[in-house]
CSV table of C-alpha atoms and ligand atoms in Angstrom, one decimal:
chain,number,residue,atom,x,y,z
A,1125,MET,CA,-21.4,-85.5,18.9
A,1126,ARG,CA,-21.9,-89.1,18.0
A,1127,PRO,CA,-19.3,-91.5,18.6
A,1128,GLY,CA,-16.9,-91.8,15.4
A,1129,ALA,CA,-18.0,-88.5,14.4
A,1130,GLU,CA,-15.4,-86.3,12.9
A,1131,MET,CA,-14.8,-82.8,14.3
A,1132,ARG,CA,-12.9,-80.1,12.5
A,1133,THR,CA,-11.2,-77.0,14.8
A,1134,LEU,CA,-10.1,-73.9,13.4
A,1135,THR,CA,-9.2,-70.8,14.8
A,1136,VAL,CA,-9.3,-67.2,14.8
A,1137,GLN,CA,-5.9,-66.0,15.3
A,1138,LEU,CA,-6.1,-62.3,17.2
A,1139,ASN,CA,-3.8,-62.3,20.1
A,1140,GLU,CA,-6.0,-62.7,23.5
A,1141,ARG,CA,-9.1,-62.3,21.4
A,1142,SER,CA,-8.2,-65.6,19.8
A,1143,TYR,CA,-10.7,-68.5,19.2
A,1144,PRO,CA,-11.7,-71.6,18.3
A,1145,ILE,CA,-14.6,-72.9,15.4
A,1146,LEU,CA,-15.7,-76.0,16.0
A,1147,ILE,CA,-18.0,-77.6,13.4
A,1148,GLY,CA,-19.0,-81.3,13.2
A,1149,ASN,CA,-22.4,-83.0,13.5
A,1150,GLY,CA,-24.1,-83.5,16.6
A,1151,LEU,CA,-22.5,-80.6,18.5
A,1152,LEU,CA,-25.7,-79.2,19.8
A,1153,ASP,CA,-26.2,-82.4,21.9
A,1154,GLU,CA,-22.2,-81.3,24.0
A,1155,THR,CA,-22.6,-77.5,24.2
A,1156,GLY,CA,-22.7,-78.1,28.1
A,1157,ARG,CA,-19.3,-80.1,27.4
A,1158,PHE,CA,-17.6,-77.2,25.1
A,1159,LEU,CA,-18.3,-74.8,27.8
A,1160,LYS,CA,-16.9,-75.9,30.5
A,1161,GLU,CA,-14.0,-77.1,28.2
A,1162,ALA,CA,-13.8,-73.4,27.2
A,1163,GLY,CA,-13.6,-72.1,31.3
A,1164,PHE,CA,-16.5,-70.9,31.9
A,1165,ARG,CA,-19.4,-71.9,34.4
A,1166,GLY,CA,-22.5,-70.5,36.4
A,1167,LYS,CA,-25.3,-69.0,34.6
A,1168,VAL,CA,-25.8,-68.5,30.1
A,1169,ALA,CA,-28.7,-66.9,28.5
A,1170,ILE,CA,-29.9,-69.1,25.9
A,1171,VAL,CA,-30.5,-66.0,22.7
A,1172,THR,CA,-33.0,-67.4,20.2
A,1173,ASN,CA,-36.3,-66.9,18.9
A,1174,PRO,CA,-39.5,-69.2,18.9
A,1175,THR,CA,-38.9,-70.8,15.3
A,1176,ILE,CA,-35.5,-72.2,16.6
A,1177,ALA,CA,-36.1,-73.0,20.4
A,1178,GLN,CA,-39.1,-75.0,19.0
A,1179,LEU,CA,-36.5,-77.1,17.4
A,1180,TYR,CA,-33.1,-77.1,19.0
A,1181,LEU,CA,-33.9,-75.3,22.5
A,1182,ASP,CA,-34.3,-78.1,24.6
A,1183,THR,CA,-31.2,-80.5,23.1
A,1184,VAL,CA,-28.5,-77.0,23.9
A,1185,TYR,CA,-30.7,-76.4,27.5
A,1186,GLU,CA,-30.0,-80.0,28.3
A,1187,SER,CA,-27.1,-80.6,27.4
A,1188,LEU,CA,-26.2,-77.2,29.8
A,1189,GLU,CA,-28.4,-77.9,32.8
A,1190,LYS,CA,-26.2,-81.2,32.6
A,1191,SER,CA,-23.1,-79.9,32.8
A,1192,GLY,CA,-23.9,-78.0,35.8
A,1193,PHE,CA,-24.4,-74.7,34.2
A,1194,ALA,CA,-27.9,-72.8,35.3
A,1195,ALA,CA,-29.1,-71.7,31.2
A,1196,LYS,CA,-32.2,-69.2,30.9
A,1197,PRO,CA,-33.6,-68.9,27.6
A,1198,ILE,CA,-34.9,-65.7,25.9
A,1199,LEU,CA,-36.6,-65.8,23.0
A,1200,LEU,CA,-36.5,-62.7,21.0
A,1201,PRO,CA,-39.1,-62.1,17.6
A,1202,ASP,CA,-38.4,-63.8,15.0
A,1203,GLY,CA,-37.2,-61.7,11.6
A,1204,GLU,CA,-34.5,-58.9,10.7
A,1205,GLU,CA,-37.7,-56.2,11.2
A,1206,HIS,CA,-37.0,-57.0,14.7
A,1207,LYS,CA,-33.3,-56.4,15.0
A,1208,ASN,CA,-33.3,-53.2,16.2
A,1209,LEU,CA,-32.7,-51.2,19.6
A,1210,ASN,CA,-36.4,-52.1,20.5
A,1211,THR,CA,-35.6,-55.8,20.6
A,1212,LEU,CA,-32.4,-55.0,21.9
A,1213,THR,CA,-34.1,-53.8,25.6
A,1214,THR,CA,-36.3,-56.2,26.0
A,1215,LEU,CA,-33.1,-58.8,25.8
A,1216,TYR,CA,-31.3,-56.2,28.3
A,1217,ASP,CA,-34.4,-56.2,30.7
A,1218,GLN,CA,-34.6,-59.5,31.3
A,1219,LEU,CA,-30.4,-60.3,31.6
A,1220,ILE,CA,-31.1,-57.5,34.6
A,1221,GLU,CA,-34.0,-59.0,35.7
A,1222,ALA,CA,-32.2,-62.2,35.4
A,1223,ARG,CA,-29.1,-61.0,37.7
A,1224,PHE,CA,-26.7,-61.7,34.9
A,1225,GLU,CA,-23.3,-61.2,35.7
A,1226,ARG,CA,-19.7,-60.0,34.4
A,1227,GLY,CA,-19.3,-63.6,34.6
A,1228,SER,CA,-22.2,-64.9,32.6
A,1229,CYS,CA,-21.7,-65.9,29.4
A,1230,ILE,CA,-24.7,-65.3,26.2
A,1231,LEU,CA,-24.8,-67.9,23.8
A,1232,ALA,CA,-26.4,-67.1,20.7
A,1233,LEU,CA,-28.8,-69.7,19.2
A,1234,GLY,CA,-29.4,-68.8,15.7
A,1235,GLY,CA,-29.2,-67.1,12.0
A,1236,GLY,CA,-27.7,-63.8,11.4
A,1237,VAL,CA,-30.4,-62.0,13.1
A,1238,VAL,CA,-30.2,-63.5,16.4
A,1239,GLY,CA,-26.2,-63.5,16.4
A,1240,ASP,CA,-26.1,-59.7,15.7
A,1241,ILE,CA,-28.2,-58.6,18.5
A,1242,ALA,CA,-27.5,-61.1,21.0
A,1243,GLY,CA,-23.6,-60.0,20.0
A,1244,PHE,CA,-24.2,-56.4,20.4
A,1245,ALA,CA,-25.8,-57.0,23.7
A,1246,ALA,CA,-23.3,-58.8,25.0
A,1247,ALA,CA,-20.6,-55.9,23.6
A,1248,THR,CA,-22.3,-53.7,25.6
A,1249,TYR,CA,-24.2,-55.1,28.5
A,1250,LEU,CA,-22.1,-54.0,31.8
A,1251,ARG,CA,-19.5,-53.4,29.3
A,1252,GLY,CA,-18.9,-56.5,28.2
A,1253,VAL,CA,-19.8,-60.0,29.0
A,1254,PRO,CA,-19.0,-62.9,27.1
A,1255,TYR,CA,-20.5,-64.8,24.5
A,1256,ILE,CA,-20.4,-67.8,22.4
A,1257,GLN,CA,-21.8,-68.2,18.5
A,1258,VAL,CA,-24.4,-71.1,17.7
A,1259,PRO,CA,-25.1,-70.3,14.0
A,1260,THR,CA,-27.8,-71.9,12.7
A,1261,THR,CA,-28.7,-70.7,9.2
A,1262,LEU,CA,-25.9,-71.8,6.5
A,1263,LEU,CA,-25.1,-67.8,6.0
A,1264,ALA,CA,-24.4,-67.7,10.0
A,1265,GLN,CA,-22.0,-70.4,9.7
A,1266,VAL,CA,-19.8,-69.5,6.6
A,1267,ASP,CA,-20.5,-65.7,7.5
A,1268,SER,CA,-22.1,-63.7,10.2
A,1269,SER,CA,-20.8,-65.9,13.7
A,1270,VAL,CA,-17.3,-65.1,12.6
A,1271,GLY,CA,-15.7,-62.4,12.9
A,1272,GLY,CA,-17.2,-60.4,15.8
A,1273,LYS,CA,-19.4,-57.7,13.9
A,1274,THR,CA,-22.4,-57.5,15.8
A,1275,ALA,CA,-25.3,-54.7,15.6
A,1276,VAL,CA,-28.7,-53.9,14.9
A,1277,ASP,CA,-30.4,-51.6,13.0
A,1278,HIS,CA,-32.2,-47.6,13.3
A,1279,ARG,CA,-34.7,-47.4,10.8
A,1280,GLU,CA,-32.5,-44.8,8.1
A,1281,GLY,CA,-30.5,-48.2,7.1
A,1282,LYS,CA,-29.3,-51.5,8.1
A,1283,ASN,CA,-26.6,-51.8,11.3
A,1284,LEU,CA,-25.5,-48.4,12.3
A,1285,ILE,CA,-25.4,-48.6,15.8
A,1286,GLY,CA,-23.1,-51.8,16.4
A,1287,ALA,CA,-19.5,-52.6,17.9
A,1288,PHE,CA,-16.7,-54.9,16.6
A,1289,TYR,CA,-17.1,-57.5,19.3
A,1290,GLN,CA,-15.1,-61.3,18.7
A,1291,PRO,CA,-16.4,-64.3,19.9
A,1292,ARG,CA,-15.0,-66.6,22.4
A,1293,VAL,CA,-16.3,-69.5,20.5
A,1294,VAL,CA,-18.0,-70.4,17.7
A,1295,LEU,CA,-20.3,-73.9,17.7
A,1296,ILE,CA,-21.4,-75.5,14.1
A,1297,ASP,CA,-24.0,-77.5,14.1
A,1298,ILE,CA,-24.4,-78.4,11.0
A,1299,ASP,CA,-27.1,-81.7,11.6
A,1300,VAL,CA,-29.4,-77.9,12.3
A,1301,LEU,CA,-29.2,-77.6,8.6
A,1302,ARG,CA,-31.5,-80.2,7.9
A,1303,THR,CA,-34.6,-77.5,9.0
A,1304,LEU,CA,-33.2,-74.6,7.3
A,1305,PRO,CA,-36.2,-74.1,5.0
A,1306,ARG,CA,-34.4,-74.7,1.1
A,1307,ARG,CA,-35.0,-70.9,0.0
A,1308,GLU,CA,-32.4,-70.0,3.2
A,1309,LEU,CA,-29.9,-72.4,2.0
A,1310,ILE,CA,-29.2,-71.5,-1.3
A,1311,ALA,CA,-29.4,-67.6,-0.3
A,1312,GLY,CA,-26.1,-68.4,2.2
A,1313,LEU,CA,-24.2,-70.5,-0.8
A,1314,ALA,CA,-24.1,-67.0,-2.2
A,1315,GLU,CA,-21.6,-66.0,0.6
A,1316,VAL,CA,-19.6,-69.6,0.0
A,1317,ILE,CA,-19.3,-69.0,-3.6
A,1318,LYS,CA,-18.3,-65.1,-2.7
A,1319,TYR,CA,-15.4,-66.8,-0.9
A,1320,GLY,CA,-14.9,-69.0,-3.8
A,1321,ILE,CA,-14.1,-65.4,-6.4
A,1322,ILE,CA,-13.0,-63.7,-4.3
A,1323,GLU,CA,-9.9,-65.7,-2.2
A,1324,ASP,CA,-9.9,-69.5,-3.6
A,1325,ALA,CA,-10.2,-70.8,-7.5
A,1326,ALA,CA,-10.0,-74.1,-6.0
A,1327,LEU,CA,-13.4,-73.7,-4.2
A,1328,PHE,CA,-14.9,-71.9,-6.8
A,1329,ARG,CA,-14.0,-75.1,-8.8
A,1330,LEU,CA,-15.2,-77.5,-6.3
A,1331,LEU,CA,-18.2,-75.7,-6.4
A,1332,GLU,CA,-18.6,-75.4,-10.2
A,1333,LYS,CA,-18.4,-79.4,-9.8
A,1334,ASP,CA,-20.6,-80.2,-6.7
A,1335,VAL,CA,-22.8,-77.4,-5.4
A,1336,GLN,CA,-25.5,-79.8,-5.6
A,1337,LYS,CA,-25.0,-82.1,-3.8
A,1338,LEU,CA,-24.5,-79.1,-1.3
A,1339,VAL,CA,-28.3,-78.2,-1.8
A,1340,ASP,CA,-29.0,-81.5,-1.1
A,1341,LEU,CA,-27.1,-81.6,2.4
A,1342,ASP,CA,-24.2,-84.0,1.6
A,1343,GLN,CA,-22.9,-83.9,5.2
A,1344,GLU,CA,-19.4,-84.5,4.4
A,1345,LEU,CA,-19.2,-81.7,1.4
A,1346,LEU,CA,-21.1,-79.6,3.6
A,1347,ALA,CA,-18.6,-79.7,6.5
A,1348,GLN,CA,-15.4,-79.3,4.5
A,1349,VAL,CA,-17.1,-75.9,2.6
A,1350,ILE,CA,-17.8,-74.1,5.6
A,1351,GLU,CA,-14.5,-75.0,6.9
A,1352,THR,CA,-13.2,-73.5,3.7
A,1353,SER,CA,-15.4,-70.8,4.4
A,1354,CYS,CA,-14.7,-70.0,8.2
A,1355,ALA,CA,-11.5,-70.2,7.4
A,1356,ILE,CA,-11.2,-67.4,5.0
A,1357,LYS,CA,-13.1,-64.9,6.7
A,1358,ALA,CA,-11.1,-65.9,9.6
A,1359,ARG,CA,-7.9,-65.1,7.4
A,1360,VAL,CA,-9.5,-61.6,6.2
A,1361,VAL,CA,-10.4,-60.6,9.6
A,1362,GLU,CA,-6.8,-61.9,11.1
A,1363,GLN,CA,-5.4,-59.1,8.6
A,1364,ASP,CA,-8.1,-56.5,9.0
A,1365,GLU,CA,-10.2,-56.7,11.8
A,1366,ARG,CA,-12.4,-53.4,12.1
A,1367,GLU,CA,-12.3,-53.4,8.4
A,1368,ASP,CA,-10.0,-50.2,7.5
A,1369,ASP,CA,-8.9,-51.5,4.7
A,1370,TYR,CA,-8.5,-55.3,3.3
A,1371,ARG,CA,-11.3,-56.5,5.1
A,1372,ALA,CA,-13.7,-54.7,2.6
A,1373,VAL,CA,-13.1,-57.7,-0.3
A,1374,LEU,CA,-15.9,-59.5,1.4
A,1375,ASN,CA,-18.1,-56.5,-0.3
A,1376,PHE,CA,-18.0,-58.4,-3.2
A,1377,GLY,CA,-21.2,-57.7,-4.5
A,1378,HIS,CA,-22.6,-56.5,-2.0
A,1379,THR,CA,-22.4,-52.6,-3.1
A,1380,ILE,CA,-25.1,-53.4,-5.7
A,1381,GLY,CA,-26.4,-56.4,-3.1
A,1382,HIS,CA,-27.3,-54.0,-0.7
A,1383,ALA,CA,-28.4,-51.4,-2.7
A,1384,LEU,CA,-30.9,-54.2,-4.3
A,1385,GLU,CA,-32.3,-55.0,-0.9
A,1386,ALA,CA,-33.1,-51.8,0.5
A,1387,ALA,CA,-34.2,-51.0,-3.2
A,1388,THR,CA,-37.0,-53.5,-2.9
A,1389,GLY,CA,-37.6,-52.3,0.6
A,1390,TYR,CA,-36.4,-55.5,2.4
A,1391,SER,CA,-39.0,-57.8,1.3
A,1392,GLN,CA,-38.5,-59.4,-1.7
A,1393,LEU,CA,-35.0,-60.7,-1.5
A,1394,LEU,CA,-32.9,-62.2,0.5
A,1395,HIS,CA,-29.6,-60.8,1.4
A,1396,GLY,CA,-27.6,-63.9,-0.9
A,1397,GLU,CA,-30.4,-63.3,-3.3
A,1398,ALA,CA,-29.5,-59.6,-4.0
A,1399,VAL,CA,-25.6,-60.5,-3.0
A,1400,ALA,CA,-25.6,-62.9,-6.0
A,1401,THR,CA,-27.3,-60.7,-8.7
A,1402,GLY,CA,-24.4,-58.3,-6.7
A,1403,MET,CA,-22.0,-60.4,-7.7
A,1404,ALA,CA,-23.1,-61.2,-11.4
A,1405,LYS,CA,-23.4,-57.4,-11.9
A,1406,ALA,CA,-20.1,-56.7,-10.1
A,1407,ALA,CA,-18.9,-59.3,-12.5
A,1408,ALA,CA,-19.8,-57.8,-15.6
A,1409,LEU,CA,-18.7,-54.4,-14.6
A,1410,SER,CA,-15.0,-55.9,-13.9
A,1411,LYS,CA,-15.2,-57.4,-17.3
A,1412,HIS,CA,-16.6,-54.1,-19.0
A,1413,LEU,CA,-13.1,-52.5,-16.5
A,1414,GLY,CA,-10.9,-54.8,-18.8
A,1415,TYR,CA,-10.3,-56.7,-15.1
A,1416,CYS,CA,-11.5,-59.8,-16.4
A,1417,ASP,CA,-12.0,-61.5,-19.2
A,1418,ASP,CA,-15.3,-63.2,-20.6
A,1419,GLN,CA,-14.7,-66.2,-19.1
A,1420,THR,CA,-14.8,-65.4,-15.5
A,1421,LEU,CA,-17.9,-63.3,-16.0
A,1422,GLU,CA,-19.0,-66.8,-17.8
A,1423,ARG,CA,-18.3,-68.9,-15.1
A,1424,ILE,CA,-19.1,-66.9,-12.2
A,1425,CYS,CA,-22.9,-66.2,-13.8
A,1426,GLN,CA,-23.0,-69.4,-14.8
A,1427,LEU,CA,-22.6,-71.0,-11.0
A,1428,ILE,CA,-24.9,-68.4,-9.6
A,1429,ALA,CA,-27.5,-69.8,-12.2
A,1430,GLN,CA,-26.6,-73.2,-11.0
A,1431,THR,CA,-27.9,-72.7,-7.4
A,1432,GLY,CA,-31.0,-70.7,-8.6
A,1433,LEU,CA,-30.0,-67.3,-7.0
A,1434,PRO,CA,-31.2,-64.6,-8.9
A,1435,LEU,CA,-28.9,-62.6,-11.8
A,1436,GLU,CA,-30.8,-60.3,-13.1
A,1437,LEU,CA,-32.1,-57.3,-11.1
A,1438,PRO,CA,-35.4,-57.3,-10.8
A,1439,SER,CA,-38.0,-56.1,-12.9
A,1440,GLY,CA,-39.9,-52.9,-11.9
A,1441,LEU,CA,-36.8,-52.0,-9.7
A,1442,ASN,CA,-36.8,-48.2,-9.5
A,1443,MET,CA,-33.5,-47.3,-10.6
A,1444,ARG,CA,-33.3,-44.0,-8.4
A,1445,ASN,CA,-33.5,-46.2,-5.3
A,1446,LEU,CA,-30.5,-48.2,-6.7
A,1447,ILE,CA,-28.3,-45.1,-7.2
A,1448,GLU,CA,-29.6,-43.8,-3.7
A,1449,GLY,CA,-28.8,-47.5,-2.5
A,1450,MET,CA,-25.7,-47.5,-3.3
A,1451,GLU,CA,-24.8,-43.7,-2.2
A,1452,VAL,CA,-26.1,-44.4,1.5
A,1453,ASP,CA,-23.7,-47.1,1.3
A,1454,LYS,CA,-21.5,-46.3,4.9
A,1455,LYS,CA,-18.4,-47.5,2.7
A,1456,SER,CA,-18.6,-44.9,0.5
A,1457,ALA,CA,-16.1,-41.5,0.8
A,1458,GLY,CA,-15.9,-38.8,-1.2
A,1459,GLY,CA,-18.7,-39.9,-2.7
A,1460,LYS,CA,-17.0,-42.3,-4.4
A,1461,ILE,CA,-17.8,-46.5,-3.6
A,1462,LYS,CA,-14.6,-48.8,-3.0
A,1463,PHE,CA,-16.0,-51.0,-5.4
A,1464,VAL,CA,-14.5,-55.0,-5.2
A,1465,ILE,CA,-14.1,-55.9,-8.7
A,1466,CYS,CA,-12.9,-59.4,-9.6
A,1467,ALA,CA,-9.4,-60.0,-11.4
A,1468,GLY,CA,-10.4,-63.4,-12.4
A,1469,ILE,CA,-11.3,-66.5,-10.2
A,1470,GLY,CA,-9.7,-65.8,-6.8
A,1471,LYS,CA,-8.3,-62.6,-7.4
A,1472,THR,CA,-9.9,-59.2,-6.2
A,1473,ARG,CA,-9.0,-55.2,-6.9
A,1474,PHE,CA,-10.4,-52.2,-5.6
A,1475,HIS,CA,-11.7,-49.4,-7.7
A,1476,SER,CA,-13.3,-46.2,-6.8
A,1477,LEU,CA,-16.3,-45.3,-8.6
A,1478,ALA,CA,-19.0,-43.1,-8.4
A,1479,PRO,CA,-22.6,-44.7,-7.7
A,1480,GLN,CA,-23.6,-43.2,-11.3
A,1481,GLU,CA,-20.8,-44.8,-13.0
A,1482,ILE,CA,-21.9,-48.0,-11.7
A,1483,ALA,CA,-25.4,-47.7,-12.9
A,1484,LYS,CA,-23.9,-46.6,-16.2
A,1485,ALA,CA,-21.9,-49.4,-16.4
A,1486,LEU,CA,-24.8,-52.0,-15.9
A,1487,GLY,CA,-27.3,-49.8,-18.0
A,1488,VAL,CA,-29.2,-49.1,-15.8
B,935,NAD,N1,-22.1,-59.9,12.1
B,935,NAD,C1,-22.1,-60.4,10.4
B,935,NAD,O1,-20.5,-60.2,9.9
B,935,NAD,C2,-22.9,-59.9,9.4
B,935,NAD,C3,-22.4,-61.0,8.2
B,935,NAD,C4,-23.5,-61.3,7.2
B,935,NAD,C5,-25.1,-61.2,7.8
B,935,NAD,N2,-25.2,-60.3,8.8
B,935,NAD,C6,-26.7,-60.2,9.5
B,935,NAD,O2,-27.0,-61.5,9.5
B,935,NAD,C7,-28.3,-61.6,9.1
B,935,NAD,C8,-29.2,-62.7,8.0
B,935,NAD,O3,-29.5,-63.7,8.8
B,935,NAD,P1,-29.6,-64.7,8.5
B,935,NAD,O4,-29.3,-64.6,6.9
B,935,NAD,O5,-29.2,-66.3,8.8
B,935,NAD,O6,-31.3,-64.7,8.4
B,935,NAD,P2,-32.0,-64.9,9.9
B,935,NAD,O7,-31.5,-65.3,11.3
B,935,NAD,O8,-33.2,-64.5,9.7
B,935,NAD,O9,-32.9,-66.8,9.4
B,935,NAD,C9,-33.3,-66.9,8.7
B,935,NAD,C10,-34.7,-67.6,9.3
B,935,NAD,O10,-34.7,-69.5,9.4
B,935,NAD,C11,-34.7,-69.1,10.2
B,935,NAD,N3,-33.6,-70.5,10.9
B,935,NAD,C12,-32.8,-70.4,11.7
B,935,NAD,N4,-32.3,-71.5,11.3
B,935,NAD,C13,-33.1,-72.2,11.0
B,935,NAD,C14,-32.7,-74.0,11.0
B,935,NAD,N5,-31.5,-74.8,11.6
B,935,NAD,N6,-34.2,-74.7,11.2
B,935,NAD,C15,-35.1,-74.0,10.4
B,935,NAD,N7,-35.3,-72.6,10.3
B,935,NAD,C16,-34.5,-71.3,11.0
B,935,NAD,C17,-34.6,-68.4,11.3
B,935,NAD,O11,-35.7,-68.1,12.7
B,935,NAD,C18,-35.7,-67.2,10.0
B,935,NAD,O12,-37.0,-67.2,10.0
B,935,NAD,C19,-28.8,-59.8,8.5
B,935,NAD,O13,-29.3,-59.7,9.6
B,935,NAD,C20,-27.5,-59.2,8.3
B,935,NAD,O14,-28.1,-58.0,8.3
B,935,NAD,C21,-24.3,-60.2,10.1
B,936,ZN,ZN1,-23.5,-60.5,2.9
């Protein structure tokens, strides 16, 4: 941490599984100290990928060694297509080879892909070892690093094999966003917009006024917005850790978003881009069903458009695939989907809908 730099701290309150989220600039340099303060000793596996390793592995490694840890880097291939059981096996192999024990700790240094795989390895290796999230994408900093969902994909679908397993610490260094490709940064903003729509009208207004400053990496504003986003996610997770009911509000825009990702073969759109279109369509559906007014829909579309995220379904999209994508949504029950509706900025409702009804309302 730079001298004089401010650090923000939140806590996810889950009784004996509670943990801090630390947000600030230059925190990677202090990784070792934070881990020591959290009570860790001995071996730490730094799980990352070559892209991120090139930028940040030395900093994290040196900080850990300086604090007396024995750090072992483990590199996974970069990309969602590697978030699978094969990659997980190579990760277990290396943990076993390095004689990682119960007290050893796994540190996930990367975006949601690294975080999800490393988290699932931590949940399962030796029936569970502690892990730390050090998220390096905006999406991971505001969403995937908090809340304990860990998973790998199966060829039949995303995140089909996983566990709920909370990290011990989330360490968010805002400086790392400077190297994140702009398209990835903007995709991460879709989740921030989502938090405004579902829970926080003040955050939504702030974004309407200043979203460009975030794209331009205004450090103070980023810290504030990341803190607000993590706080919202933490409050939702505290109420419903295992998504029995309320946590599903976090799926706003995701029913259509996930179907869009699947229908476009996971190659055309980033997750946040698909979610942006999904949110615009979910808002249109909310208006169609009488839950919100024209102005709310207008404001949501306007904000999404302002970031440059897509509002419209890609042309040439196979609509049958889109409907099938919604049908396989694992949150669907009894043929209907528990669809998250916007009932005004900052308010949500659930509405049970069949995929065909959704498609019809969207004019598909
Ligand atoms: N567990 C959860 O609750 C949760 C929530 C949302 C999404 N996810 C998962 O997250 C994944 C998507 O995560 P993502 O959007 O972070 O993508 P990602 O992890 O693939 O990262 C995107 C790209 O940016 C690179 N990168 C990461 N940090 C960088 C940096 N600071 N500078 C330069 N390049 C950097 C990565 O190497 C990668 O190429 C999906 O698999 C999704 O299922 C999980
Ligand atoms: Zn998402």
